[in-house]
Every structure is written in C-alpha cells, then in structure tokens.
Short mmCIF file of C-alpha atoms in Angstrom, two decimals:
data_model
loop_
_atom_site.label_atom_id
_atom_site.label_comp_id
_atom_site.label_asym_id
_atom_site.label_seq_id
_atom_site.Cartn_x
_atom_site.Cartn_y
_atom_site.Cartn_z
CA UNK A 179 -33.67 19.87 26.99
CA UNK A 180 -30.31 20.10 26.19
CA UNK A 181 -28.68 17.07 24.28
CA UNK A 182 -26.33 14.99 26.46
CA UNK A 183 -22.86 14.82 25.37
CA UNK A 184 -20.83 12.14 24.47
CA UNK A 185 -18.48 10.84 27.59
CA UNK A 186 -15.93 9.78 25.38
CA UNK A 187 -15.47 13.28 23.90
CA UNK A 188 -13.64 13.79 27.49
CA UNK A 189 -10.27 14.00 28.34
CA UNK A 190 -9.48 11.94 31.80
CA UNK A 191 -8.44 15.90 33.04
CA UNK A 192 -11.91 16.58 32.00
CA UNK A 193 -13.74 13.45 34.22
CA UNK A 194 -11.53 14.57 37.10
CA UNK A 195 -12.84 17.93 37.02
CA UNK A 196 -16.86 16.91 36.37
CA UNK A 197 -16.70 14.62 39.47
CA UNK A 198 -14.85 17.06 41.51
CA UNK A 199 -17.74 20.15 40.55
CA UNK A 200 -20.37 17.52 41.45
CA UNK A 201 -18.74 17.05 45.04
CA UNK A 202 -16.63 14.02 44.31
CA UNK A 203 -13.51 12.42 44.38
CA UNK A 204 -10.83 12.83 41.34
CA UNK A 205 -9.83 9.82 41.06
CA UNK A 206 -13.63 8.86 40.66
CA UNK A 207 -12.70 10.11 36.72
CA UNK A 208 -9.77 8.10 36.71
CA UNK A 209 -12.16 4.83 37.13
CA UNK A 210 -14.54 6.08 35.00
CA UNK A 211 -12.06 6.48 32.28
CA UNK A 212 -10.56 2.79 32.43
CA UNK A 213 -13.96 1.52 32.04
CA UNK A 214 -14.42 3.67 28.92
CA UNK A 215 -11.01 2.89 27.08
CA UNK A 216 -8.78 0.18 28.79
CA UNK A 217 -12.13 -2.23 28.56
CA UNK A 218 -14.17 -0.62 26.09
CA UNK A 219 -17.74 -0.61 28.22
CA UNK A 220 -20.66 0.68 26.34
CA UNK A 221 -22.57 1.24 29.67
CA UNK A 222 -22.60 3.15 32.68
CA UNK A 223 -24.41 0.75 34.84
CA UNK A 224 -21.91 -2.11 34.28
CA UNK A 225 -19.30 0.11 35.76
CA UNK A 226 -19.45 -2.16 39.30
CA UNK A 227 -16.85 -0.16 41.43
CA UNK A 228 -19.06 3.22 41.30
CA UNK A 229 -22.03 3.42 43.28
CA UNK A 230 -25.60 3.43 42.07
CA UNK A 231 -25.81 7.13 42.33
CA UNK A 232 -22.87 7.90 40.84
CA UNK A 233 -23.59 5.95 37.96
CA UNK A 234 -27.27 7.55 37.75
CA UNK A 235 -25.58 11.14 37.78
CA UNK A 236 -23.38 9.60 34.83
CA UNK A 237 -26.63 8.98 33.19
CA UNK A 238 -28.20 12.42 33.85
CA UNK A 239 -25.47 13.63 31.97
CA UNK A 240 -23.78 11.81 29.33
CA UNK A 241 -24.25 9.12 26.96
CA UNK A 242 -21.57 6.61 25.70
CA UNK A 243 -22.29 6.92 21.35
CA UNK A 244 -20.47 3.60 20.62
CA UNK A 245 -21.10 1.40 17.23
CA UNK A 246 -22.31 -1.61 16.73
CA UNK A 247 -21.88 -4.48 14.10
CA UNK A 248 -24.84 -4.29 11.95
CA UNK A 249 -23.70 -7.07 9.34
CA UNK A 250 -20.89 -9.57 9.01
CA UNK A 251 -20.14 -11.45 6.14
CA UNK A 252 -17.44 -14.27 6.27
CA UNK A 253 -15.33 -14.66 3.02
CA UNK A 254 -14.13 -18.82 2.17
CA UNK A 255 -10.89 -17.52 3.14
CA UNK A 256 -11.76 -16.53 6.43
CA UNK A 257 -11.82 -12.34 6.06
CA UNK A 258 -14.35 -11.37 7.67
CA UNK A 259 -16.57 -7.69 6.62
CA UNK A 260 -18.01 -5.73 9.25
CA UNK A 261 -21.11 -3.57 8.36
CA UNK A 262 -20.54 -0.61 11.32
CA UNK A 263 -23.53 1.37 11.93
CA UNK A 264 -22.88 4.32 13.94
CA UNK A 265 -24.46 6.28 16.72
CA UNK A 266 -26.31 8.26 13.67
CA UNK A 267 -27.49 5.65 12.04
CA UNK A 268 -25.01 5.58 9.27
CA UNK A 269 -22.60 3.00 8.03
CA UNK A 270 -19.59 2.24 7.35
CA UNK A 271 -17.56 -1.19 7.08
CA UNK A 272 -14.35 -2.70 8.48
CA UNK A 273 -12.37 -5.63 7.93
CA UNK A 274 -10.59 -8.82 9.63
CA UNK A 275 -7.34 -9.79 7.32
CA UNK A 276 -6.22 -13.23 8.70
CA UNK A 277 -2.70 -15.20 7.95
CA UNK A 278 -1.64 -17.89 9.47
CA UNK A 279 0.72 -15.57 11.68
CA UNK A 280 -1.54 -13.01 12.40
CA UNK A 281 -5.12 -10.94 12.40
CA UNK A 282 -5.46 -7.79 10.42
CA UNK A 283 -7.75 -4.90 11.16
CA UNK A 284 -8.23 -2.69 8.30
CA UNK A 285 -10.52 0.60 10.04
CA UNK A 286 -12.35 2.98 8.14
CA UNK A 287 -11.52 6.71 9.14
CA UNK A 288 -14.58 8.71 7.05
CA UNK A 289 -18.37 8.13 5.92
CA UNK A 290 -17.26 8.00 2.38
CA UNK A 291 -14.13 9.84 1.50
CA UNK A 292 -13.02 13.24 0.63
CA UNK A 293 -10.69 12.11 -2.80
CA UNK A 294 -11.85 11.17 -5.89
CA UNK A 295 -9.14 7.97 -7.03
CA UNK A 296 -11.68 7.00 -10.08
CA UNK A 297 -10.31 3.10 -9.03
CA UNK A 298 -11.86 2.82 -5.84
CA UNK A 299 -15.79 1.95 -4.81
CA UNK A 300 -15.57 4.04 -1.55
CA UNK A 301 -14.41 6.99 -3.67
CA UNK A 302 -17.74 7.00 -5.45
CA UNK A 303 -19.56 7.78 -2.29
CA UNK A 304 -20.01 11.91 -1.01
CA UNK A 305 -17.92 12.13 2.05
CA UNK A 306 -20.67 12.54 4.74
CA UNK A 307 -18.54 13.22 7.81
CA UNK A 308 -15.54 11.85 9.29
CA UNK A 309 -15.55 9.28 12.49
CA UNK A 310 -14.93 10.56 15.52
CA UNK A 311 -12.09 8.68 17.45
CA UNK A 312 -14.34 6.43 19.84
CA UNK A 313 -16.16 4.99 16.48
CA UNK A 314 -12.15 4.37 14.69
CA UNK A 315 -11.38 2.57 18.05
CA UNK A 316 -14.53 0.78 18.58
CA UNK A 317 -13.92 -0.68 15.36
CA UNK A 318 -10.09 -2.16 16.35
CA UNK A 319 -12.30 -3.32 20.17
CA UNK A 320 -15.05 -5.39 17.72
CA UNK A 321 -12.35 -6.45 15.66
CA UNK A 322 -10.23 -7.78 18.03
CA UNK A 323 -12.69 -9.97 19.65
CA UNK A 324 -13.75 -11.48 16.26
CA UNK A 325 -10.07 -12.64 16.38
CA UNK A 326 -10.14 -13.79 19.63
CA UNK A 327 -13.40 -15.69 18.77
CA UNK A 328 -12.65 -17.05 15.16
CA UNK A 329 -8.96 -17.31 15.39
CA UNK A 330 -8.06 -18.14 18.89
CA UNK A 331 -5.84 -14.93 19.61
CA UNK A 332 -5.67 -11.38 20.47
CA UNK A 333 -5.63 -8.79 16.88
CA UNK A 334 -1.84 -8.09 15.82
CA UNK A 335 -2.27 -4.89 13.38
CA UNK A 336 -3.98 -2.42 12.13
CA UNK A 337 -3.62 -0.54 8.80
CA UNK A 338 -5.88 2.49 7.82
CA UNK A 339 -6.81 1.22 4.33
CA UNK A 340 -10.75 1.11 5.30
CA UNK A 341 -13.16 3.94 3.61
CA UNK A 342 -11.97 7.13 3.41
CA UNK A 343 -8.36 9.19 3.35
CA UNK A 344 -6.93 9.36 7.22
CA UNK A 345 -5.31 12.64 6.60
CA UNK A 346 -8.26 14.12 5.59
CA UNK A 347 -9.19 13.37 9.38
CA UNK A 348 -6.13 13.29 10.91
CA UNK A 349 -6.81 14.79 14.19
CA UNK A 350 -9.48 12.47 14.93
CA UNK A 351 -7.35 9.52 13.64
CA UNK A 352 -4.12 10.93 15.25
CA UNK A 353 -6.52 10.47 18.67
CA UNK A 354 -8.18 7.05 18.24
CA UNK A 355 -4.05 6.06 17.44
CA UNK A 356 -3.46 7.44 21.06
CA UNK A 357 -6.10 5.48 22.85
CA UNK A 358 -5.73 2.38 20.73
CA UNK A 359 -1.51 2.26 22.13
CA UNK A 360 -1.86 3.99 25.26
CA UNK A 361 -1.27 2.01 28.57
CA UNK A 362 -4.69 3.08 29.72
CA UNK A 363 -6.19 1.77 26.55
CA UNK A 364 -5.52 -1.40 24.37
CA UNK A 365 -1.91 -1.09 24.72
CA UNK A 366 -1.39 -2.02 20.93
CA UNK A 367 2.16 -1.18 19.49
CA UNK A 368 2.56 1.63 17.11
CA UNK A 369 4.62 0.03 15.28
CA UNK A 370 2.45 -2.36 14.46
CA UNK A 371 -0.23 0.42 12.79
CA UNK A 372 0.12 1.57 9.41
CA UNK A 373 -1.72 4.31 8.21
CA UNK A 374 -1.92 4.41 4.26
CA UNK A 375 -2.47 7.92 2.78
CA UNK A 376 -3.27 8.93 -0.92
CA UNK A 377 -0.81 11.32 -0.07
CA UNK A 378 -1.82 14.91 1.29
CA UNK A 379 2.02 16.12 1.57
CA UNK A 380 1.17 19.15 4.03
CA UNK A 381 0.17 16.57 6.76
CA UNK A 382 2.48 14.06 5.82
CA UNK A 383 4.82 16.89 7.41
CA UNK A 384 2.60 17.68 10.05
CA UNK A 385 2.90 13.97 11.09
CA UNK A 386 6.46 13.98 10.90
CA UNK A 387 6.71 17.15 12.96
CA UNK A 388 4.47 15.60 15.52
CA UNK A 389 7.09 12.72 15.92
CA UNK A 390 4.04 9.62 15.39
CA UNK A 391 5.39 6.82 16.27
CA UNK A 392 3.04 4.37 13.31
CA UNK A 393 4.45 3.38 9.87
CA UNK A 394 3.46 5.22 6.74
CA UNK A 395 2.20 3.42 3.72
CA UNK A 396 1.33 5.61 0.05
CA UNK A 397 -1.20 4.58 -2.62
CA UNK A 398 0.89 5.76 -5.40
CA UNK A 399 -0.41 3.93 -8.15
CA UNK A 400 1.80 6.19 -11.07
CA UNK A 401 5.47 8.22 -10.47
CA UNK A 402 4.03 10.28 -13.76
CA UNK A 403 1.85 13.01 -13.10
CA UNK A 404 -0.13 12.76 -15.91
CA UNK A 405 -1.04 9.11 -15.33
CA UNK A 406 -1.65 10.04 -11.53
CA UNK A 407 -3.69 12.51 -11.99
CA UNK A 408 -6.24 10.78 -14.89
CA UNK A 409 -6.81 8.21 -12.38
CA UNK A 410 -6.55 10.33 -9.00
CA UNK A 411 -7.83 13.58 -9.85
CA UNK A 412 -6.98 15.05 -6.45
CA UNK A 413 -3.03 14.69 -8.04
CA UNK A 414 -3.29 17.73 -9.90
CA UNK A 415 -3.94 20.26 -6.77
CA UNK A 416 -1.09 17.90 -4.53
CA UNK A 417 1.19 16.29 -7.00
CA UNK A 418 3.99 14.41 -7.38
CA UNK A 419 6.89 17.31 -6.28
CA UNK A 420 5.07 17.92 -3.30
CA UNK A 421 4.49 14.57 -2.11
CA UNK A 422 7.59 13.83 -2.85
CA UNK A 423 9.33 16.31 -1.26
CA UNK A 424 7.12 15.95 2.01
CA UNK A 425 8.62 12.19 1.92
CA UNK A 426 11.99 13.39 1.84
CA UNK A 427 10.77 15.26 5.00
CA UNK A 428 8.92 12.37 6.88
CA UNK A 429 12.17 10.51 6.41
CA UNK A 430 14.60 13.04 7.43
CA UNK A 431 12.51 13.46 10.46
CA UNK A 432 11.26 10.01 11.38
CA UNK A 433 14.29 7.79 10.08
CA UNK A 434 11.48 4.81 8.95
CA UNK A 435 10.85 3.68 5.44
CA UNK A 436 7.96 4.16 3.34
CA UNK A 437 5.21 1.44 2.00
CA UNK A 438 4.36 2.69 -1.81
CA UNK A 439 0.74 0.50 -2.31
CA UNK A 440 0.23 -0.29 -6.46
CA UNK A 441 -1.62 -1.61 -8.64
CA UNK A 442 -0.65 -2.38 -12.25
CA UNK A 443 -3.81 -1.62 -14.94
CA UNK A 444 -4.01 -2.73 -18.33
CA UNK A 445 -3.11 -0.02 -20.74
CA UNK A 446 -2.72 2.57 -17.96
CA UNK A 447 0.55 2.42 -16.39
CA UNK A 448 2.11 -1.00 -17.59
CA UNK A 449 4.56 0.52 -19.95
CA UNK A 450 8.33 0.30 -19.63
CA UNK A 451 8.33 4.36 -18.82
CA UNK A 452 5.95 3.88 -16.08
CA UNK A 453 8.24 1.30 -14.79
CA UNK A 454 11.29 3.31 -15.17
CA UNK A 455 9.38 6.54 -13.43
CA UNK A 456 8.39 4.27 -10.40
CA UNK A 457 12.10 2.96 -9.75
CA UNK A 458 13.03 6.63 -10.24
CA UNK A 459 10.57 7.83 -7.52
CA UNK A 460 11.83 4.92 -5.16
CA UNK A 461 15.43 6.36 -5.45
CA UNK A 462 14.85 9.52 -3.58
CA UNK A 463 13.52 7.82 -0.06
CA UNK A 464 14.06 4.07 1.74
CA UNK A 465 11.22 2.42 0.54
CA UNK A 466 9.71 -0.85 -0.27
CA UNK A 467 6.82 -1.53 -3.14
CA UNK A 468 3.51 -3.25 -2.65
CA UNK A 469 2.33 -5.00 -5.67
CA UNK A 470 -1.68 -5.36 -5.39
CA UNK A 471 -3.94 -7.27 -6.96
CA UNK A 472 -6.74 -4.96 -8.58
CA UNK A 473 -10.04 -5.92 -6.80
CA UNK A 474 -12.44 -5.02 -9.91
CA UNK A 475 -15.83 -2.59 -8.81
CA UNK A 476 -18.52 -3.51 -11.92
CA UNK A 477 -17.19 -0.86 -14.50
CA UNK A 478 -14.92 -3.02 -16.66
CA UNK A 479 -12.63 0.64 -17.01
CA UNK A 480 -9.91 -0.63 -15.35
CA UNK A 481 -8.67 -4.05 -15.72
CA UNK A 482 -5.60 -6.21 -13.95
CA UNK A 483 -2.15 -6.30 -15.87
CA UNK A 484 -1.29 -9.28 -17.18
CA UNK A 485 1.23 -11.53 -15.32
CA UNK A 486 3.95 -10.33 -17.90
CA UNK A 487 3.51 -6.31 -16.86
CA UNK A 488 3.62 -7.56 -13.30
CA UNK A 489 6.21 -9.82 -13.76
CA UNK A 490 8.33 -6.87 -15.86
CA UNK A 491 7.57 -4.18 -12.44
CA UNK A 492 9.10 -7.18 -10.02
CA UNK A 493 12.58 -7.76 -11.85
CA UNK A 494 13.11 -4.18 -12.74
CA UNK A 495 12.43 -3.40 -9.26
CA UNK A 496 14.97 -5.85 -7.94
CA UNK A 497 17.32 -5.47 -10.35
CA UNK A 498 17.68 -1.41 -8.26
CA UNK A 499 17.78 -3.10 -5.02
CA UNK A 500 13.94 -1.98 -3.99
CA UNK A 501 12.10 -4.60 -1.97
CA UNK A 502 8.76 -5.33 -3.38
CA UNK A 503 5.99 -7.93 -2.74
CA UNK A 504 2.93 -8.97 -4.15
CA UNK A 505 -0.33 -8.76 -2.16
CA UNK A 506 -2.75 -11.06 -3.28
CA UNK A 507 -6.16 -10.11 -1.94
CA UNK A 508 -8.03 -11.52 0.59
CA UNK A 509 -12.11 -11.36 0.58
CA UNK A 510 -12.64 -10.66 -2.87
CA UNK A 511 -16.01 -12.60 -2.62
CA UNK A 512 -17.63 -10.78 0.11
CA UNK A 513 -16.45 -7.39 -1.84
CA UNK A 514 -14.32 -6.80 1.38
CA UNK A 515 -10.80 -6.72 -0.59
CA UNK A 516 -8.44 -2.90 -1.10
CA UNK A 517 -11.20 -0.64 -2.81
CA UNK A 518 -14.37 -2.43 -2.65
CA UNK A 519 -15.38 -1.31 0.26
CA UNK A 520 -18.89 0.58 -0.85
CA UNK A 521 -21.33 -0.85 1.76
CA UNK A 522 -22.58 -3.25 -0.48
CA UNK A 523 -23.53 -6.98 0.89
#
C-alpha cells in the first residue's frame, strides 16, 4: 500500500490540479488550501464547505502530519516551553517570550542542530533532520493561541533562535516564512520576524539575493577568530572574512541593519582586545549589539562576566555610536532561556 502523502507538501497549483484529475472543480483546491494554512485545520472532515465525498477522497489520499504540544511548562515569569512532538514521534521545543508590549515566539527550525557552538545545550544533540515547513508554522499557530489564551492578544513576533541553525534549513524555513506572512496564511509582518544565524555567509547572500523581506540577527559571540572558533568550532571552515564580507553584501542589497547576539564569558572574551575587535567588526555594517545574559547548561566551563566586563562592552560601545542593549533572559527556570533548549523538563 503505498504511504499517503502529506497535503501540506502541496502547492495550491498542485490542489487545483488533484481535484481537477479527479473530475472536480479548481477552485475546490483553493478551499481546501485556506482550510490548511489561513486557519490551520488538522482535519479533513472539519472542512464544512466540501461535501462528504469529497472530503472522504481527501482521506483516501492524503494525510495532514501536523504537531502537537506534548509538554508545557510555565516559567514564574510567564514564558512558557513547548515540548513539540512531531508527526515521527520526535521532539523538539518552542517558546512564548512575553513583555508587557508584546508575545514572542521563538521556533525551532532542526531536530538538534547541524553546528557545534560548545555554549549551547541544543548543540550537544546529533542533528536528526530538519522540520519541514508545516511543523515551523504549526509551531507560530500553537503559539499564537497560547497568547491569545494566557495573554489576552494575538502573537506579535517571531525570531528563529529555537533548536537548530535556520540556514542550515533554509529552504524549508524560507517556506514556513512564506505561509506564516502570506495573505492566505497568518498574515504576520515580515518585519516583525527575525531569523538569527550563527552565520553561514554563502546563504546569508543567497538571502539577500532572494530579496527576504525578515530582519537578520548574528550570534557572534567573538570579532577574533581565534576566540570564535575555540568556542564555535564551525568558525574555522566559515570565518570571520567571510561572514563579514557576506554582511557587507546583505546590506548593500537589503539596506536593513544587522542584530549581532553576545554573550560576555569569564576569561574568554572579556578583555579590552576583544572589546576593541567587536567595535571594529561593528564599523564595517549598520548594526546594533545584543548583550545576553549567559543561560548556564550544567558544565561550569563557561561562566557569566562580571558586571564590570559587561559594563566595560556597554560604554566602549557607546562611546563609537553603536546601539547596544542588554537582554536579560526570560525562563531561565523552566531551562527555556537562549541555549538551553535540550528537551529537558
């Protein structure tokens, strides 16, 4: 028997053309494909404005994979960490950021991830596979109605900071981005999604060529390559020339500032040269600085800077006219904060 395939795999073109072969209607696809994406239905026999047998030949022939929340965990400070379990059976988690001015999705992309940052929890698991673009959206649909429930309104943004490295699955993630802003879909803003990179230069200029309309964010973490690369390996095959220079590209092409996401470590990059080499880095593109917290993962190897180191980074950066901010993590308790995610709970 040959295994049904998923619906959501199709294209609307695609439903048009299966109900037409079958002695339909085109525009029967075009229904079929709102219920899908603009309200996210998990099953054919809820679609009410299709007939019995039309929904039954639906049946016959596709199924809908879609995920489900397998675990939530609410942090004291209102974060909330979603254990996904997909249509295989494996898991992977996602997270509700709140503020007083607005809900945060933060979406996992891969079943693990394909880098090897020696800071991160989710970097310690084998990538297994990356999501397909129905399971990234299906996490911004669950999401979004936690807001709704817990917080009264609709989600406001979405940043790719979940488990694994988006441009390691960009297609799929350039996809789910489609659906997630498209008219026919949730009709989110794209300027309200950043996706955050370890920074994989040749699709940084892929992404720029292809004109995406989202904001770009960079775990940086060191402007020395030496430093980079003892704490993300991966730095030696794509370093710090080549990322840079594919900045210098996205910016050309795209006209939008970068995000450069850091964290400070004791001993590791707190020195005045590692200061000096970030403000240097910052000169070449419009850019502001993230200043994050380090969310520890049970290793004791790398520790938070003290206030001094941090407070040393801030003026310095200043002082050159760079905007920078501190993030203070959200969810630490639940092991839901910026690299804990491990499917722990």
């Amino acid at each position: 028997m040959d295994k049904k395939k998923d619906i959501r795999a199709l294209t609307k073109e695609q439903l048009r053309d299966f109900f037409v072969e079958n002695g339909d209607k085109a525009f029967r696809g075009n229904q079929v494909y709102e219920w899908l994406w603009s309200k996210s239905l998990h099953t054919f026999e809820d679609m009410t404005n299709i007939s019995k047998e039309t929904r039954e030949m639906l049946e016959t022939n596709f199924v809908i994979n879609h995920i489900q929340v397998d675990s939530m965990q609410q942090s004291k400070d209102g974060t909330i960490k979603n254990g996904i379990k997909l249509h295989d059976g494996l898991i992977v988690e996602s997270v509700l950021i709140p503020t007083p001015k607005r809900t945060t999705a933060c979406v996992s992309s891969q079943v693990g991830c394909s880098l090897d940052c020696k800071f991160c929890a989710t970097a310690r698991l084998k990538r297994m596979r990356n999501l397909n673009p129905d399971e990234i959206y299906d996490q911004v649909v669950a999401i979004d109605k936690q807001s709704r429930l817990y917080h009264g309104h609709k989600l406001t943004n979405i940043v790719f900071m979940g488990m694994g490295e988006p441009l390691m699955n960009y297609n799929n993630v350039i996809k789910a981005i489609d659906k997630i802003t498209s008219p026919e879909g949730l009709g989110m803003s794209p300027k309200r999604i950043v996706v955050s990179t370890s920074g994989v230069p040749k699709i940084i200029k892929k992404m720029a060529d292809d004109e995406v309309k989202f904001n770009l964010a960079v775990s940086l973490h060191s402007a020395i390559d030496e430093v980079r690369t003892s704490i993300m390996p991966f730095n030696s095959k794509m370093n710090l020339v080549d990322l840079r220079e594919s900045l210098e590209y996205w910016y050309e092409k795209t006209n939008r500032m970068i995000t450069y996401e850091y964290v400070v470590w004791n001993g590791i990059n707190d020195r005045k040269e590692d200061i000096k080499a970030l403000v240097e880095f910052c000169s070449y593109v419009p850019c502001k600085v993230n200043l994050i917290e380090y969310n520890p993962i049970d290793d004791g190897e790398f520790q938070q800077a003290t206030n001094s180191a941090i407070n040393n980074y801030i003026s310095n950066l200043e002082m050159n006219d760079i905007t920078v901010n501190v993030r203070r993590s959200r969810g630490k308790d639940i092991d839901a904060a910026c690299g804990q995610l491990a499917n722990k709970s």
